[in-house]
mmCIF file of C-alpha atoms in Angstrom:
data_model
loop_
_atom_site.group_PDB
_atom_site.id
_atom_site.type_symbol
_atom_site.label_atom_id
_atom_site.label_comp_id
_atom_site.label_asym_id
_atom_site.label_seq_id
_atom_site.Cartn_x
_atom_site.Cartn_y
_atom_site.Cartn_z
ATOM 1 C CA UNK A 1 1.525 -9.536 12.101
ATOM 2 C CA UNK A 2 3.064 -11.238 9.084
ATOM 3 C CA UNK A 3 3.527 -7.945 7.247
ATOM 4 C CA UNK A 4 5.584 -6.628 10.151
ATOM 5 C CA UNK A 5 7.788 -9.675 10.646
ATOM 6 C CA UNK A 6 8.584 -10.094 6.980
ATOM 7 C CA UNK A 7 9.252 -6.417 6.274
ATOM 8 C CA UNK A 8 12.441 -5.561 4.467
ATOM 9 C CA UNK A 9 13.925 -3.746 7.462
ATOM 10 C CA UNK A 10 13.616 -6.729 9.781
ATOM 11 C CA UNK A 11 14.820 -9.187 7.132
ATOM 12 C CA UNK A 12 17.840 -6.998 6.431
ATOM 13 C CA UNK A 13 18.670 -6.759 10.136
ATOM 14 C CA UNK A 14 18.366 -10.523 10.582
ATOM 15 C CA UNK A 15 20.592 -11.325 7.618
ATOM 16 C CA UNK A 16 23.120 -8.748 8.803
ATOM 17 C CA UNK A 17 23.159 -10.361 12.236
ATOM 18 C CA UNK A 18 23.645 -13.791 10.705
ATOM 19 C CA UNK A 19 26.575 -12.481 8.696
ATOM 20 C CA UNK A 20 28.156 -11.056 11.848
ATOM 21 C CA UNK A 21 27.633 -14.356 13.657
ATOM 22 C CA UNK A 22 29.279 -16.255 10.815
ATOM 23 C CA UNK A 23 32.247 -13.921 11.057
ATOM 24 C CA UNK A 24 32.529 -14.632 14.780
ATOM 25 C CA UNK A 25 32.796 -18.392 14.167
ATOM 26 C CA UNK A 26 36.155 -17.978 12.504
ATOM 27 C CA UNK A 27 39.248 -17.656 14.653
ATOM 28 C CA UNK A 28 39.523 -13.919 14.005
ATOM 29 C CA UNK A 29 40.063 -11.781 17.097
ATOM 30 C CA UNK A 30 37.425 -9.357 18.332
ATOM 31 C CA UNK A 31 38.566 -5.958 17.054
ATOM 32 C CA UNK A 32 37.160 -2.461 17.070
ATOM 33 C CA UNK A 33 35.798 -3.075 13.561
ATOM 34 C CA UNK A 34 33.837 -6.048 14.827
ATOM 35 C CA UNK A 35 32.483 -3.931 17.684
ATOM 36 C CA UNK A 36 31.411 -1.231 15.218
ATOM 37 C CA UNK A 37 29.736 -3.883 13.080
ATOM 38 C CA UNK A 38 27.706 -5.107 16.050
ATOM 39 C CA UNK A 39 26.851 -1.528 17.042
ATOM 40 C CA UNK A 40 25.696 -0.812 13.514
ATOM 41 C CA UNK A 41 23.587 -3.965 13.524
ATOM 42 C CA UNK A 42 21.967 -2.937 16.805
ATOM 43 C CA UNK A 43 21.099 0.492 15.453
ATOM 44 C CA UNK A 44 19.658 -1.041 12.268
ATOM 45 C CA UNK A 45 17.516 -3.452 14.283
ATOM 46 C CA UNK A 46 16.278 -0.656 16.559
ATOM 47 C CA UNK A 47 15.311 1.509 13.578
ATOM 48 C CA UNK A 48 13.464 -1.366 11.900
ATOM 49 C CA UNK A 49 11.526 -2.136 15.087
ATOM 50 C CA UNK A 50 10.770 1.568 15.566
ATOM 51 C CA UNK A 51 9.357 1.793 12.050
ATOM 52 C CA UNK A 52 7.137 -1.219 12.718
ATOM 53 C CA UNK A 53 5.856 0.357 15.937
ATOM 54 C CA UNK A 54 5.128 3.634 14.133
ATOM 55 C CA UNK A 55 3.198 1.913 11.352
ATOM 56 C CA UNK A 56 1.159 -0.047 13.886
ATOM 57 C CA UNK A 57 0.363 3.076 15.919
ATOM 58 C CA UNK A 58 -0.570 5.057 12.819
ATOM 59 C CA UNK A 59 -2.870 2.297 11.587
ATOM 60 C CA UNK A 60 -4.674 2.348 14.959
ATOM 61 C CA UNK A 61 -5.206 6.094 14.753
ATOM 62 C CA UNK A 62 -2.711 7.014 17.457
ATOM 63 C CA UNK A 63 -0.467 10.061 17.205
ATOM 64 C CA UNK A 64 3.085 9.411 16.034
ATOM 65 C CA UNK A 65 6.203 11.573 16.106
ATOM 66 C CA UNK A 66 6.896 14.120 13.384
ATOM 67 C CA UNK A 67 10.220 12.481 12.515
ATOM 68 C CA UNK A 68 8.590 9.134 11.749
ATOM 69 C CA UNK A 69 8.811 7.836 8.176
ATOM 70 C CA UNK A 70 5.029 7.330 8.119
ATOM 71 C CA UNK A 71 4.163 10.795 9.442
ATOM 72 C CA UNK A 72 1.567 12.348 7.181
ATOM 73 C CA UNK A 73 0.142 8.995 6.078
ATOM 74 C CA UNK A 74 -1.750 8.236 9.285
ATOM 75 C CA UNK A 75 -5.173 8.744 7.728
ATOM 76 C CA UNK A 76 -4.334 6.461 4.816
ATOM 77 C CA UNK A 77 -3.135 3.685 7.141
ATOM 78 C CA UNK A 78 -6.182 4.070 9.395
ATOM 79 C CA UNK A 79 -8.506 3.952 6.389
ATOM 80 C CA UNK A 80 -6.869 0.707 5.216
ATOM 81 C CA UNK A 81 -7.331 -0.863 8.639
ATOM 82 C CA UNK A 82 -10.996 0.180 8.869
ATOM 83 C CA UNK A 83 -11.710 -1.332 5.441
ATOM 84 C CA UNK A 84 -10.539 -4.767 6.589
#
């Protein structure tokens, strides 16, 4: 579980969210740029979580989508899991 939680995608999404929260503490008004920043953060977080789910499914031998970043490496991930 540790390798999923401390992956670069999740860490990047968390630090991006913290940066957006810090920007909200100031007295700046909520503008369309702020809304786009939050939307971008949400998309980044969703992609990072999706990648984690794909890696977990591939390492368990389940079928994953063709557009996944780990597609084609399922056997390698399964072999690593079986060796442990």
